[in-house]
Short mmCIF file of C-alpha atoms and ligand atoms in Angstrom, two decimals:
data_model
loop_
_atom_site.label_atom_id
_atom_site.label_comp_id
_atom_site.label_asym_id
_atom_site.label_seq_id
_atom_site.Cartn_x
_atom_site.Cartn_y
_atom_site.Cartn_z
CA UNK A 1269 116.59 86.31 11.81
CA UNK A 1270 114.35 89.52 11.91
CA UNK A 1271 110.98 87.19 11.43
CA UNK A 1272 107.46 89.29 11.92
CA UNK A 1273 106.93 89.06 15.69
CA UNK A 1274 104.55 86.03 15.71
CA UNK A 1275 101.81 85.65 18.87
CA UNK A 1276 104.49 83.66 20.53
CA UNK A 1277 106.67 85.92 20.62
CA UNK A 1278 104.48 88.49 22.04
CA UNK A 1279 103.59 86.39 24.63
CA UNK A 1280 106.81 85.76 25.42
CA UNK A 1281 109.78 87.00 23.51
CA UNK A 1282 112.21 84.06 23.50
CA UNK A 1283 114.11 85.55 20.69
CA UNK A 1284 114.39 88.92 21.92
CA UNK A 1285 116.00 87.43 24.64
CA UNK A 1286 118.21 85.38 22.74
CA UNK A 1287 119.13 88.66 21.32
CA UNK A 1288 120.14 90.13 24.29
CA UNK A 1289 122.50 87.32 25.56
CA UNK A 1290 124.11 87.62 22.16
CA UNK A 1291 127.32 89.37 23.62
CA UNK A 1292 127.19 87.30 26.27
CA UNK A 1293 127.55 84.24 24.36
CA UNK A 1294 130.50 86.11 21.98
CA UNK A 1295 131.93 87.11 25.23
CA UNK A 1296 132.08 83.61 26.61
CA UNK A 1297 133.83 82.05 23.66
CA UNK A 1298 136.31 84.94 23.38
CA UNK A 1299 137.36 84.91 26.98
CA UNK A 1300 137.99 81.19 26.76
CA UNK A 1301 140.25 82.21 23.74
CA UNK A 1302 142.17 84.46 25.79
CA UNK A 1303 142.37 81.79 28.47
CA UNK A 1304 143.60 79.16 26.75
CA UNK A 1305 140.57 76.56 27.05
CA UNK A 1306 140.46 75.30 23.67
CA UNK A 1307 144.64 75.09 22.75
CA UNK A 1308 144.86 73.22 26.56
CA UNK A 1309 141.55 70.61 25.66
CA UNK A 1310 142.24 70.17 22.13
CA UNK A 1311 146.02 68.92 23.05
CA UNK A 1312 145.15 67.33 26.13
CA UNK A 1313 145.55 63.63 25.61
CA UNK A 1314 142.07 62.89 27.76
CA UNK A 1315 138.78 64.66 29.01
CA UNK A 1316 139.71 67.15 32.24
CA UNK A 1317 138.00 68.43 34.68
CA UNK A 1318 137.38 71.84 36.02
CA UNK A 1319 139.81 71.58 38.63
CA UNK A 1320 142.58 70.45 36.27
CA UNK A 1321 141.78 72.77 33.71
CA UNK A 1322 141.67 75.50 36.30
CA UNK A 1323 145.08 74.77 37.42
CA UNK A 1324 146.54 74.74 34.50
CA UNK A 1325 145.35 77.96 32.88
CA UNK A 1326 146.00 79.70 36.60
CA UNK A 1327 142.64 80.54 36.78
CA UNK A 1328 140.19 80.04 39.75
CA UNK A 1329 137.85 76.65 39.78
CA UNK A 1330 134.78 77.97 40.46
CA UNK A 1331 135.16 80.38 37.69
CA UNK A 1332 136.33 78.16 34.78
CA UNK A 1333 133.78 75.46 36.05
CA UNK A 1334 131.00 78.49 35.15
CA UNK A 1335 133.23 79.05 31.94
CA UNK A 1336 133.39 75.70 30.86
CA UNK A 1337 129.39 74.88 31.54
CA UNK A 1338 128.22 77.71 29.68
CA UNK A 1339 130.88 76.50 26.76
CA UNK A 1340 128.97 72.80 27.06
CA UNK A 1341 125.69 75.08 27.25
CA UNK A 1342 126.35 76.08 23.63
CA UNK A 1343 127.97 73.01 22.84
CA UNK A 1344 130.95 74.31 22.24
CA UNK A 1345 132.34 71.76 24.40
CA UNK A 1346 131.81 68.10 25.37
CA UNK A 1347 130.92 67.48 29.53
CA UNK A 1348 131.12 63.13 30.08
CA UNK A 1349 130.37 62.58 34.05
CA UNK A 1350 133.25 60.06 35.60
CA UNK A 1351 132.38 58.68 39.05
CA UNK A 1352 130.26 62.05 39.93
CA UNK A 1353 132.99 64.53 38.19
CA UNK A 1354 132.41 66.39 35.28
CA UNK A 1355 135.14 65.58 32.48
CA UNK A 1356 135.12 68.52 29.89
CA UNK A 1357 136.61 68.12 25.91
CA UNK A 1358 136.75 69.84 22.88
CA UNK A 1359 134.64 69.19 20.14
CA UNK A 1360 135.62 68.76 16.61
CA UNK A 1361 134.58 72.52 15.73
CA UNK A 1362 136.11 74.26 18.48
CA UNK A 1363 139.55 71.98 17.96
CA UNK A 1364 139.57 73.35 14.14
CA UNK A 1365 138.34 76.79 14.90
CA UNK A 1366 139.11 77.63 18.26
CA UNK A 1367 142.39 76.35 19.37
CA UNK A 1368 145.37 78.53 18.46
CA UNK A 1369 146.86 75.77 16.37
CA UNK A 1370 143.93 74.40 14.79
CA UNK A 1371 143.96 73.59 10.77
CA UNK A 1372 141.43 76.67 10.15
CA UNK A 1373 142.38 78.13 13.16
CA UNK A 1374 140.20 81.66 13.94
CA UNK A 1375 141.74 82.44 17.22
CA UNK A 1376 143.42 85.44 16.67
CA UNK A 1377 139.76 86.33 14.94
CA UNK A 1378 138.49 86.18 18.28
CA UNK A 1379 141.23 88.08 20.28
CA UNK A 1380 140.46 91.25 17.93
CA UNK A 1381 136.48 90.79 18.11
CA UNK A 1382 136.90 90.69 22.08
CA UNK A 1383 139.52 93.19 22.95
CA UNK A 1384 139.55 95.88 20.41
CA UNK A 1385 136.09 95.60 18.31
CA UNK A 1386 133.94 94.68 21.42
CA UNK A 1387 134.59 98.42 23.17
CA UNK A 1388 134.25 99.83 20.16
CA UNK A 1389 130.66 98.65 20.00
CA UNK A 1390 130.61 99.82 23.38
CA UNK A 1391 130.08 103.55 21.63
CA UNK A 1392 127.64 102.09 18.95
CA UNK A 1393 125.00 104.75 20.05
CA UNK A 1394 127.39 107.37 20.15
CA UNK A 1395 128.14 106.87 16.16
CA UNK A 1396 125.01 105.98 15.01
CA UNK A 1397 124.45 109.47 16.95
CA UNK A 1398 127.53 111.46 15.20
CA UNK A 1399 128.13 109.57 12.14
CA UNK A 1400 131.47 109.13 12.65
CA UNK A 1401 134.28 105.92 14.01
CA UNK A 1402 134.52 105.93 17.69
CA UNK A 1403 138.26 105.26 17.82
CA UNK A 1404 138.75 108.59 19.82
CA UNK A 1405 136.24 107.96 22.78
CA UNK A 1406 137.13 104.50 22.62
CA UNK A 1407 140.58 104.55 23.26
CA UNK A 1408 141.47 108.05 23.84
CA UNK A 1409 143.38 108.54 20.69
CA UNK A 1410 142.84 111.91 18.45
CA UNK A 1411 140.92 112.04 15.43
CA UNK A 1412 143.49 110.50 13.20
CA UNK A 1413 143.42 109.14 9.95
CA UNK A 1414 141.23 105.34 10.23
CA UNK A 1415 144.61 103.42 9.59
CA UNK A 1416 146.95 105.48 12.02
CA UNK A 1417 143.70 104.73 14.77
CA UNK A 1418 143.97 100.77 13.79
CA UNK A 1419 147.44 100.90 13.68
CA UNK A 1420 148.02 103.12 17.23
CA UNK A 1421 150.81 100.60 18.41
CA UNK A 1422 152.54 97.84 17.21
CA UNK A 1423 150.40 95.27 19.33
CA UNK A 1424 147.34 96.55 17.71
CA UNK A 1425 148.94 96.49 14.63
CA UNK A 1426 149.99 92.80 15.00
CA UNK A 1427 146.28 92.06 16.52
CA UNK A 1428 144.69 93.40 13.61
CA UNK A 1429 147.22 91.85 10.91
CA UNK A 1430 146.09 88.62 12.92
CA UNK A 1431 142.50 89.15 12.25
CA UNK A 1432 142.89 89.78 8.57
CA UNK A 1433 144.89 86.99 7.85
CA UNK A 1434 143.01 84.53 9.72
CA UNK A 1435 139.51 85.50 7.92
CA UNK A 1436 140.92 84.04 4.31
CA UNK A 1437 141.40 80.74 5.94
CA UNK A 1438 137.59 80.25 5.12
CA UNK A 1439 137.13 82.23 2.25
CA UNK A 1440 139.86 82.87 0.40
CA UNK A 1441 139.69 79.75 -1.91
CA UNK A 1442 136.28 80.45 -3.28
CA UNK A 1443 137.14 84.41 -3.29
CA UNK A 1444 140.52 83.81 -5.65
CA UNK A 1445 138.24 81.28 -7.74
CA UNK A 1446 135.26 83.35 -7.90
CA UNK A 1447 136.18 84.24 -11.47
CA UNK A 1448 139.08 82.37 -13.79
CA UNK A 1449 141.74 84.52 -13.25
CA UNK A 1450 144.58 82.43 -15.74
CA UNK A 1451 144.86 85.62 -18.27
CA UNK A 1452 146.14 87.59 -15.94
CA UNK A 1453 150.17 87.26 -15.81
CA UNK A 1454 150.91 89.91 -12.78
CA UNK A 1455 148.55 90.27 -9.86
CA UNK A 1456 149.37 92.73 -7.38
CA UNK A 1457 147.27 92.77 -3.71
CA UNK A 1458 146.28 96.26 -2.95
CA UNK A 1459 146.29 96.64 0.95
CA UNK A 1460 147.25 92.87 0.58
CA UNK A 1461 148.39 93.36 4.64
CA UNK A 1462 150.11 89.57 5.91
CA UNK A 1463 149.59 87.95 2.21
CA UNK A 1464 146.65 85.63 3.34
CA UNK A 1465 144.95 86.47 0.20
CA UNK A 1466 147.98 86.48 -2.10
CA UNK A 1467 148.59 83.13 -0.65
CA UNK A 1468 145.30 81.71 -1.98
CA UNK A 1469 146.16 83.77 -5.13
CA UNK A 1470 149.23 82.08 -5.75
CA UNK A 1471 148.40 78.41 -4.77
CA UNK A 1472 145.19 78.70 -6.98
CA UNK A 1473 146.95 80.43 -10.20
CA UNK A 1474 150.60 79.09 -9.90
CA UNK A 1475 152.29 80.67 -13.12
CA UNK A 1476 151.17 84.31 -12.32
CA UNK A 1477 153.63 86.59 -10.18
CA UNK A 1478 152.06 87.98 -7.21
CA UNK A 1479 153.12 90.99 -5.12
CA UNK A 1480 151.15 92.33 -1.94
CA UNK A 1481 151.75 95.86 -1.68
CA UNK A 1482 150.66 97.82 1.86
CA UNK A 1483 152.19 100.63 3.94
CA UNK A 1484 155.74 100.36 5.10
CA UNK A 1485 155.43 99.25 8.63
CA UNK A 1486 152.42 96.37 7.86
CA UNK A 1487 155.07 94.83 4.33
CA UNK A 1488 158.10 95.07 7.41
CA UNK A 1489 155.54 93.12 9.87
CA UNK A 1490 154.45 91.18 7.29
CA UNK A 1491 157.41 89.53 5.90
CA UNK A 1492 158.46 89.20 9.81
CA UNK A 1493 155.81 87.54 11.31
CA UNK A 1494 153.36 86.03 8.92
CA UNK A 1495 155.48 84.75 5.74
CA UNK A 1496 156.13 81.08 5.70
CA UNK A 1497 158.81 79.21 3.92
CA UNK A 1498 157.17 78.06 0.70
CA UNK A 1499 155.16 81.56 -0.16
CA UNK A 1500 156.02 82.13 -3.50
CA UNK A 1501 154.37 86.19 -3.45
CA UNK A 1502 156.86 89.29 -2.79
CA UNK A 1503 156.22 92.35 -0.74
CA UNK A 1504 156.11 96.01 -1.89
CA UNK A 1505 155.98 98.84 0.25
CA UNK A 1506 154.26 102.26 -0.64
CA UNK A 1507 151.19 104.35 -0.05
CA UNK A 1508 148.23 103.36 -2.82
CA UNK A 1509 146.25 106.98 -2.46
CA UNK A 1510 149.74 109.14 -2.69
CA UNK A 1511 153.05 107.18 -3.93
CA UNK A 1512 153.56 105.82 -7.17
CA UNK A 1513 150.90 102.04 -7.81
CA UNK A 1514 153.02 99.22 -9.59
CA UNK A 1515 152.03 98.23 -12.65
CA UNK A 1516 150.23 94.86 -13.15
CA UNK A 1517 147.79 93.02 -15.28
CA UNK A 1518 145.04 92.24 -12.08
CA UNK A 1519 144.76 94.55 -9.47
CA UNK A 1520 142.97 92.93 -5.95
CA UNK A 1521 141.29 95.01 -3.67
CA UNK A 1522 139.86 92.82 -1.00
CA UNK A 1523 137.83 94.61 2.28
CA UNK A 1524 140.09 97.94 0.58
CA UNK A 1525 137.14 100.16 -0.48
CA UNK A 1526 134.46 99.00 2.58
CA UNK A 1527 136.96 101.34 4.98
CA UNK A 1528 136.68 104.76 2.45
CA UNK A 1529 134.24 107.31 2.02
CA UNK A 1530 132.97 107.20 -2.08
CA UNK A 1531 135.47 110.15 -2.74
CA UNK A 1532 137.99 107.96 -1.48
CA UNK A 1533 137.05 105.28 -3.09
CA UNK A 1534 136.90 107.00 -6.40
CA UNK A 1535 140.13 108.69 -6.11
CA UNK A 1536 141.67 105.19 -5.39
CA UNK A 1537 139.94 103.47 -8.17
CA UNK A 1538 140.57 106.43 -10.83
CA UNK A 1539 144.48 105.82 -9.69
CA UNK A 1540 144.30 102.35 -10.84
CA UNK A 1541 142.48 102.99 -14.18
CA UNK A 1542 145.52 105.76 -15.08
CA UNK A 1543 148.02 102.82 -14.58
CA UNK A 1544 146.04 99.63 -15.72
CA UNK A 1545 146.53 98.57 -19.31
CA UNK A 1546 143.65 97.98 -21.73
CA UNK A 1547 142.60 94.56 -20.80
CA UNK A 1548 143.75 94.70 -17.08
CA UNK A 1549 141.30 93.84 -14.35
CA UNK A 1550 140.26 95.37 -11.15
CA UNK A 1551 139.17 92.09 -8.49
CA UNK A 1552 136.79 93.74 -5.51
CA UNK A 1553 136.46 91.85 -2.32
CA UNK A 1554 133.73 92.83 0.08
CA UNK A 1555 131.27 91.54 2.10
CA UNK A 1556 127.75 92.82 0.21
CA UNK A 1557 125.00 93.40 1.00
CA UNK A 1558 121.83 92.61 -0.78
CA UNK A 1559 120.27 95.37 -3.40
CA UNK A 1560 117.52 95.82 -0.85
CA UNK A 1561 119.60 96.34 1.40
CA UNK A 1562 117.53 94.13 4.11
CA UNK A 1563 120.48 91.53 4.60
CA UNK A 1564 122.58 89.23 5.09
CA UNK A 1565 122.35 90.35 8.62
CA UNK A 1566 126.38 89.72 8.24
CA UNK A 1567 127.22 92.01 6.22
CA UNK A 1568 124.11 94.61 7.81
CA UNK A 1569 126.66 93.93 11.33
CA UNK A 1570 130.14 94.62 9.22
CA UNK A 1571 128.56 98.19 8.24
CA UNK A 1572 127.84 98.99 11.21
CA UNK A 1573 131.79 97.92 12.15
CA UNK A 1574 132.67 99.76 9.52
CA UNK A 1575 130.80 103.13 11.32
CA UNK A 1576 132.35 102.79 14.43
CA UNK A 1577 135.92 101.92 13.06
CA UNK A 1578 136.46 103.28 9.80
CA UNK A 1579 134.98 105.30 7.11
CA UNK A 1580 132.94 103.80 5.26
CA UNK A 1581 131.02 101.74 4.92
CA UNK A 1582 129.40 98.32 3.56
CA UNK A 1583 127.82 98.36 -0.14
CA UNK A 1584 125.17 97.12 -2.24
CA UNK A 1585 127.28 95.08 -5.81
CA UNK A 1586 125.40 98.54 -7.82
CA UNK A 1587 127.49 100.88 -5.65
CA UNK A 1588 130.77 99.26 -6.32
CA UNK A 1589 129.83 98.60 -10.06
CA UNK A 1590 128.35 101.93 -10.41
CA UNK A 1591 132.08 102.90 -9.11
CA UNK A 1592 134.34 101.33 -11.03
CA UNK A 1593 132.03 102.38 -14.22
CA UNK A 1594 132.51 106.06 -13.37
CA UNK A 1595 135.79 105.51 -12.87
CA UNK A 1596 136.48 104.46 -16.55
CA UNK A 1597 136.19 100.14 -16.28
CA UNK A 1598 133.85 98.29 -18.07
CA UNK A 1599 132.90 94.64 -18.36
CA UNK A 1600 131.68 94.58 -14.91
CA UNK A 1601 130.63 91.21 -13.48
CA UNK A 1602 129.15 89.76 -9.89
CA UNK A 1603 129.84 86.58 -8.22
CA UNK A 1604 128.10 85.68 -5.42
CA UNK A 1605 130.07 83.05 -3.45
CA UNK A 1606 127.59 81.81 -0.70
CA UNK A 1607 130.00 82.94 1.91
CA UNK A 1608 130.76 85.88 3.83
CA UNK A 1609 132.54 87.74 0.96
CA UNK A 1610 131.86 88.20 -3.08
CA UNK A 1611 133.57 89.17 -5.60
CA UNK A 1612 133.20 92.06 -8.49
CA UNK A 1613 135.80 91.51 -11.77
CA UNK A 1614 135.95 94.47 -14.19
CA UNK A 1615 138.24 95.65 -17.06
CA UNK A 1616 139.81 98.40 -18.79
N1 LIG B 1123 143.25 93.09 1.85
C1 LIG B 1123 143.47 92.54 3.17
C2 LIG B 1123 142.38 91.58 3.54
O1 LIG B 1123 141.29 91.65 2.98
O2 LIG B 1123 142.61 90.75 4.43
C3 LIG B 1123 143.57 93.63 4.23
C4 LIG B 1123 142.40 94.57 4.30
S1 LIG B 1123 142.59 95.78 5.57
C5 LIG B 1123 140.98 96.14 5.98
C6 LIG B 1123 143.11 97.23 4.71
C7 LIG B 1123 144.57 97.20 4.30
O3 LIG B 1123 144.89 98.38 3.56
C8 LIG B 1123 145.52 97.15 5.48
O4 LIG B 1123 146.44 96.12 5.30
C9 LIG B 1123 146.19 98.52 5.44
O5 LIG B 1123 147.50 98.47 5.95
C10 LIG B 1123 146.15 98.84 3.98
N2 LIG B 1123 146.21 100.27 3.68
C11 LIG B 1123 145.49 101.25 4.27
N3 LIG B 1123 145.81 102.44 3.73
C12 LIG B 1123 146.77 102.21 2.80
C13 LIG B 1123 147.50 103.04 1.91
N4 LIG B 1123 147.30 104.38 1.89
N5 LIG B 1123 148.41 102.47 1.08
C14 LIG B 1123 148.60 101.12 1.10
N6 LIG B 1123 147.93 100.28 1.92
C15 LIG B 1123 147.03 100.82 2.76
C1 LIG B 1124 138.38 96.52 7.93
C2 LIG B 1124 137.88 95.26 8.22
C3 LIG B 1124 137.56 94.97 9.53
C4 LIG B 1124 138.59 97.48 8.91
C5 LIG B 1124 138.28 97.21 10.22
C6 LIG B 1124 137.78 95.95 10.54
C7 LIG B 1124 137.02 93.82 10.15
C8 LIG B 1124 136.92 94.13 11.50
N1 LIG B 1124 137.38 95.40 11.71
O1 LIG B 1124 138.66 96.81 6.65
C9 LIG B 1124 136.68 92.51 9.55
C10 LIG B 1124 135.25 92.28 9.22
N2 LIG B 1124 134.32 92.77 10.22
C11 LIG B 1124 134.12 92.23 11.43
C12 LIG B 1124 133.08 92.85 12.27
O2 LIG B 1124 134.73 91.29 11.83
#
């Protein structure tokens, strides 16, 4: 992305363009999320067409035959032409990502992008304007605290729990073995939310005990809605920058300290260095950006999320090591997993 503007382009800007139908294209795919195109195609024993799809998701013809073109226009979707009618299916990515029941399934990904990050964004000018989250003009809620904003009712509560758990589907593997984590005998998931993480944490280190601790009302949702029958990590409920922090040997904080100011952050961090033992680990999760600074463009985009919905803010590894070393740890190591998010390992 970002190249120097060649001639081409300043002949005609086919990128810039490109550029601009990018919410177009997001909105697309969401909206057939919310419709149902994918879970109805993907189960669907044969290729349908608009009409039948229409009919089936209660939706008008002419309006899911756009739909469904523009999804074939991306190639999202497969179009086959039987006797003059267009027959529309699922392709393999879409059937794994898209439909709610796929094997990596990012559906519920989607629902929070469209219907609660997509008007945020709305305000983008508005915080890059004010420095500060939008949640307020957005929604019409008061200036709360970032958590009590994401949290405003239990549907958004359940929305967002969805979109956390659903983003360790793809890297959660590589996060838990960015770093050989054996030694440590108690890991506990700071902000651990459904358990997504702890999940990967457990299948990947299967004699150490793990415990996601969160707020009250996320452990309650948690263990309601999003535990399965063989999760082997427990739940513990309290309030990491107030109550009293369990002891353990690791502690995780993944996508924790990209939602804080650096005063939060530190408080948070200098918590966990009163209780850790010599030896302990802190595990960092984050998205992070380049030491430039000038990329990946993904985690450039989650900063910018971060502005209009939190507090803070996405980081450079030298902020988050240069963190951790004021706040007393040592030993402080990178890895960089290819993916969307790294991982930072320190000690007492
Ligand atoms: N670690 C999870 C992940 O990466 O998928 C969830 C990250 S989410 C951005 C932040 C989590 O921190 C939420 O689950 C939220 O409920 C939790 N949290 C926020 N403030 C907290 C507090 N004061 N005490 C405990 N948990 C808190
Ligand atoms: C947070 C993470 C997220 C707080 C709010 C959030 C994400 C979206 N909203 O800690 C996930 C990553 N970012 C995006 C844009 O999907």
């Amino acid at each position: 992305m970002a190249e120097h503007l060649s001639q081409s382009e300043l002949d005609y800007p086919f990128k810039l363009l490109e550029y601009f139908n990018g919410f177009r294209v997001s909105k697309v795919i969401f909206s057939a999320c919310e419709l149902g195109v994918f879970d109805l195609l993907t189960t669907s024993p044969c290729a349908l067409s608009a009409q039948q799809v229409a009919q089936s998701l209660h939706a008008s013809v002419d309006g899911t035959e756009r739909l469904l073109d523009a999804l074939v226009g991306i190639k999202i979707l497969h179009v086959e032409l039987q006797d003059g009618t267009a027959l529309y299916s699922s392709t393999d990515v879409a059937s794994v990502y898209l439909a709610k029941s796929g094997a990596k399934s990012l559906h519920d990904m989607a629902l929070y992008q469209s219907q609660t990050i997509y008007p945020l964004w709305n305000n983008l000018a508005d915080a890059v304007r004010e420095g500060k989250n939008q949640n307020r003009k957005t929604f019409g809620i008061p200036p709360e605290e970032v958590f009590q904003a994401i949290y405003r009712s239990e549907e958004e509560m359940l929305k967002f729990m969805g979109l956390m758990d659903s983003s360790w589907v793809l890297d959660g593997h590589d996060v838990v073995t960015a770093f050989c984590l054996d030694g440590f005998r108690n890991i506990v998931d700071f902000g651990g939310c459904t358990g997504a993480l702890a999940r990967e944490l457990a299948k990947a280190y299967p004699s150490s005990s793990v415990t996601v601790f969160d707020m009250p009302a996320v452990v309650e949702t948690a263990t309601q809605r999003f535990l399965r029958e063989n999760d082997t990590f427990t739940f513990q409920s309290g309030d990491f920058f107030h109550g009293e922090l369990p002891a353990a040997d690791l502690y995780v904080l993944a996508r924790i300290l990209h939602d804080w100011s650096e005063d939060k952050c530190l408080t948070l961090l200098k918590r966990i260095y009163d209780i850790c033992k010599p030896g302990g680990g802190v595990l960092l999760v984050e998205a992070m950006l380049l030491e430039s600074r000038r990329g990946p463009i993904q985690a450039q985009l989650f900063s910018l999320n971060m502005l209009v919905q939190a507090e803070g803010r996405e980081r450079p590894p030298s902020e988050y090591t240069g963190m951790l070393r004021r706040s007393g740890f040592r030993d402080v190591q990178l890895c960089r997993t290819g993916k969307s998010y790294d991982a930072i390992l320190a000690r007492r």
